[in-house]
Coordinates of C-alpha atoms in Angstrom, one line a residue:
M104 CA -12.3 7.7 -11.8
S105 CA -14.2 8.8 -8.5
S106 CA -14.8 5.8 -6.4
V107 CA -12.8 3.6 -4.1
I108 CA -11.3 0.6 -5.6
S109 CA -11.4 -2.9 -3.7
I110 CA -8.6 -5.1 -4.2
H111 CA -10.7 -7.8 -3.6
P112 CA -12.3 -9.9 -4.5
L113 CA -10.1 -10.1 -7.9
A114 CA -11.5 -13.1 -9.8
D115 CA -14.3 -11.4 -12.0
Q116 CA -12.5 -8.2 -12.5
A117 CA -8.3 -8.7 -12.5
D118 CA -6.1 -10.3 -15.0
A119 CA -2.5 -11.7 -14.5
R120 CA 0.1 -9.5 -16.5
E121 CA 3.6 -8.7 -16.6
L122 CA 3.8 -5.4 -15.0
L123 CA 7.5 -4.6 -16.3
T124 CA 9.9 -6.7 -18.5
G125 CA 11.4 -8.9 -16.0
D126 CA 8.6 -9.1 -13.4
P127 CA 9.3 -11.9 -11.5
F128 CA 5.9 -12.9 -10.4
A129 CA 3.8 -11.9 -13.9
E130 CA 2.4 -15.0 -14.1
T131 CA 0.6 -15.2 -10.7
R132 CA -0.4 -11.5 -10.4
M133 CA -4.0 -10.3 -10.7
V134 CA -4.1 -6.3 -10.9
A135 CA -6.9 -5.0 -9.9
F136 CA -5.8 -1.0 -10.8
S137 CA -3.0 0.4 -12.8
A138 CA -2.5 3.8 -13.8
E139 CA -0.1 6.0 -15.8
G140 CA 2.2 3.5 -16.5
K141 CA 3.9 4.0 -13.3
I142 CA 1.8 2.0 -10.6
A143 CA -0.3 -0.9 -9.8
A144 CA -2.3 -2.7 -7.4
G145 CA -3.7 -6.2 -6.4
A146 CA -3.1 -9.5 -5.1
C147 CA -0.5 -12.2 -5.8
S148 CA 0.3 -16.0 -4.8
L149 CA 2.9 -18.3 -5.1
A150 CA 2.5 -22.1 -4.7
S151 CA 4.3 -24.1 -2.1
G152 CA 7.7 -25.0 -3.1
A153 CA 8.4 -21.8 -5.5
K154 CA 11.6 -20.0 -5.3
G155 CA 13.7 -18.0 -7.7
S156 CA 15.8 -15.0 -7.9
A157 CA 15.7 -11.8 -10.1
R158 CA 17.0 -8.1 -10.4
Y159 CA 13.9 -6.1 -9.2
P160 CA 12.2 -4.1 -12.1
H161 CA 9.9 -1.9 -9.8
H162 CA 9.4 -0.9 -5.9
E163 CA 7.0 -3.2 -4.4
L164 CA 4.8 -2.7 -1.1
I165 CA 4.1 -6.2 0.0
I166 CA 1.4 -6.9 2.7
I167 CA 1.2 -11.0 3.6
R168 CA -2.2 -12.3 3.9
G169 CA -1.1 -16.0 4.5
G170 CA 1.8 -18.4 4.3
N171 CA 5.4 -17.6 4.6
L172 CA 7.7 -16.3 2.1
V173 CA 11.5 -16.0 2.4
L174 CA 13.5 -13.1 0.9
D175 CA 17.3 -12.7 0.4
D176 CA 18.9 -9.5 -0.8
G177 CA 22.3 -10.5 -0.5
I178 CA 22.6 -8.8 3.1
R179 CA 20.0 -10.6 5.2
A180 CA 17.3 -13.1 4.8
V181 CA 13.8 -12.2 6.2
T182 CA 10.7 -14.1 6.6
L183 CA 7.4 -12.9 5.9
V184 CA 4.6 -14.2 7.6
Q185 CA 0.8 -13.4 7.7
G186 CA 0.6 -9.8 8.8
S187 CA 4.0 -8.8 7.6
V188 CA 4.5 -5.6 5.6
A189 CA 7.7 -4.8 3.4
V190 CA 9.0 -3.0 0.7
I191 CA 11.5 -4.6 -2.0
P192 CA 13.2 -1.8 -3.5
Q193 CA 13.7 -1.3 -7.5
G194 CA 16.9 -2.4 -8.4
I195 CA 18.0 -5.0 -5.9
T196 CA 18.5 -8.7 -6.7
V197 CA 16.2 -10.6 -4.5
T198 CA 16.0 -14.6 -4.1
W199 CA 12.8 -16.2 -2.7
S200 CA 11.3 -19.3 -1.6
A201 CA 7.8 -20.3 -0.3
D202 CA 7.5 -23.4 2.0
S203 CA 3.7 -23.1 1.9
V204 CA 1.4 -21.4 -0.4
V205 CA 1.6 -17.6 0.1
Q206 CA -0.7 -14.6 -0.7
W207 CA -0.1 -10.8 -0.8
D208 CA -1.4 -7.4 -1.5
F209 CA 0.8 -5.4 -3.5
M210 CA 1.4 -1.7 -4.7
T211 CA 4.1 -1.5 -7.4
F212 CA 5.8 1.7 -8.7
S213 CA 7.9 2.0 -11.4
G214 CA 10.7 4.7 -10.8
A215 CA 13.3 6.2 -13.2
A216 CA 16.2 4.4 -13.6
D217 CA 19.2 6.2 -11.4
P218 CA 22.4 5.1 -11.5
A219 CA 23.7 7.1 -8.6
A220 CA 20.7 6.0 -6.4
K221 CA 21.7 3.5 -3.7
E222 CA 18.9 1.5 -2.8
P223 CA 18.6 0.0 0.7
G224 CA 17.7 -3.6 0.9
I225 CA 14.7 -5.1 1.6
V226 CA 12.6 -2.7 4.1
L227 CA 10.6 -4.7 6.8
F228 CA 8.1 -2.6 8.5
D229 CA 8.0 -2.7 12.4
L230 CA 4.5 -2.2 13.4
D231 CA 5.2 -1.7 17.2
V232 CA 7.7 1.4 16.5
P233 CA 6.1 4.6 17.7
R234 CA 4.9 6.5 15.1
P235 CA 5.6 10.6 15.6
P236 CA 3.0 12.9 15.4
S237 CA 1.7 14.2 11.6
A238 CA -0.6 16.9 10.3
S239 CA -4.5 16.3 10.8
P240 CA -6.7 17.4 7.9
S241 CA -7.7 20.9 7.6
A242 CA -10.4 23.0 9.7
E243 CA -12.3 23.8 6.6
L244 CA -12.7 20.2 5.6
L245 CA -13.2 19.0 9.4
I246 CA -17.3 18.2 10.4
S247 CA -15.8 16.7 13.9
A248 CA -13.3 17.8 16.5
E249 CA -9.5 17.7 15.2
P250 CA -8.2 14.2 15.1
Q251 CA -4.7 13.3 16.7
C252 CA -2.8 11.8 13.8
Q253 CA 0.4 9.8 13.3
N254 CA 2.7 8.7 10.6
R255 CA 6.0 6.5 10.3
R256 CA 7.1 6.6 6.5
W257 CA 9.1 3.7 6.4
Y258 CA 10.2 4.0 2.5
A259 CA 10.5 6.5 0.1
D260 CA 11.9 5.9 -3.7
P261 CA 14.9 8.0 -4.6
S262 CA 12.3 10.8 -6.0
G263 CA 10.6 11.0 -3.0
Q264 CA 7.3 10.5 -5.1
W265 CA 6.4 7.0 -3.8
T266 CA 6.1 6.6 -0.2
A267 CA 5.0 3.6 2.1
G268 CA 4.4 3.5 5.9
V269 CA 2.0 3.4 8.8
W270 CA -0.7 5.8 10.0
S271 CA -3.0 5.9 12.7
S272 CA -5.6 8.6 13.8
T273 CA -8.2 9.0 16.5
S274 CA -12.0 9.2 15.1
Y275 CA -12.9 11.9 13.1
H276 CA -15.5 13.5 10.2
R277 CA -14.4 15.5 7.2
R278 CA -15.8 16.7 4.1
P279 CA -14.8 15.3 0.7
M280 CA -11.5 16.3 -0.4
H281 CA -10.0 16.1 -3.7
Y282 CA -7.1 13.6 -4.1
G283 CA -4.4 15.1 -6.0
Y284 CA -2.4 11.5 -5.4
Y285 CA -3.0 7.7 -5.6
E286 CA -2.8 5.6 -2.1
M287 CA -3.3 2.2 -1.5
M288 CA -4.6 1.5 2.2
H289 CA -4.8 -1.5 4.0
M290 CA -6.7 -1.2 7.3
L291 CA -5.3 -3.0 10.5
E292 CA -7.5 -1.8 13.3
G293 CA -10.8 0.2 13.4
R294 CA -13.1 1.1 10.6
V295 CA -13.7 3.9 8.4
E296 CA -16.5 4.8 5.8
I297 CA -15.3 6.5 2.7
S298 CA -17.9 7.9 0.4
N299 CA -18.6 10.9 -2.0
G300 CA -20.0 12.8 0.9
S301 CA -23.7 12.3 -0.7
E302 CA -24.5 9.1 -0.6
Q303 CA -23.8 6.4 1.9
G304 CA -20.3 5.0 1.3
T305 CA -18.6 1.9 1.7
V306 CA -17.1 0.8 5.1
W307 CA -13.4 -0.6 5.3
E308 CA -12.6 -3.0 7.9
P309 CA -9.3 -4.4 9.3
G310 CA -7.6 -7.0 6.7
E311 CA -9.2 -5.3 3.6
T312 CA -7.0 -3.3 1.1
C313 CA -8.3 -0.7 -1.5
L314 CA -7.3 2.2 -4.0
L315 CA -8.2 5.7 -3.6
P316 CA -7.4 7.1 -7.1
K317 CA -6.4 10.5 -8.1
G318 CA -8.9 12.5 -9.3
A319 CA -11.7 11.3 -6.5
S320 CA -13.3 13.3 -4.0
L321 CA -13.8 11.6 -1.0
A322 CA -14.9 12.3 2.5
W323 CA -13.9 10.1 5.5
N324 CA -16.0 9.0 8.9
S325 CA -14.3 6.9 11.3
R326 CA -16.0 6.6 14.7
E327 CA -13.2 5.0 16.3
D328 CA -9.3 4.8 16.1
V329 CA -7.8 3.6 13.1
L330 CA -4.4 2.1 11.9
K331 CA -3.5 1.4 8.3
I332 CA -0.8 0.6 6.0
Y333 CA -0.5 2.9 3.1
G334 CA 1.4 3.2 -0.2
T335 CA 1.4 6.7 -2.1
W336 CA 2.2 7.9 -5.5
R337 CA 2.4 11.8 -5.7
P338 CA 3.0 12.4 -9.6
S339 CA 5.1 15.7 -9.9

């Protein structure tokens, strides 16, 4: 698969399906992409008044698009509103309730069972927390000047293969890079054109979510600073 996959619109290309036995939101998931029996990405919704409880069968990155979702892991209750970002770790028991129609984009990862792993409770991202500097693209890929990049990883599964966080960068332009991993990207600020390097690409804007598949060769061209949420799986 060589092109970027849009999470929206989903109506004509996705289907509701159970990701794993025990998926509490199986009936309302719209899966736009899945791979290797390990990850899936798409959109989900809950009706007003919906509630329930389950032991979570996978790790899930949640980006709320509308409504209010209350999650309780037995340690604390958190209310997710439009713009909230969180990870529900695999293996914890979660109680949920919706006092309005709730919609969110998701990326799930099914990790190997590890009885010794101590999963944290629900991880709520704080988008205002400073992000430490991170590596920029390699010099041989850059067409523009080197950008200043920042990254805060908010979550990693026990294997370290699946991570989620917040990344930002000043503007830059680079040649196509081979993706040896899968990444879901949700734009918060700025615009970026992603292409195969030889044709006009797609411009991704704030509020949009896409999946960059493993095996793709993609160029990046942002003419302004960008800020994004990411979920990344790097198979071993």
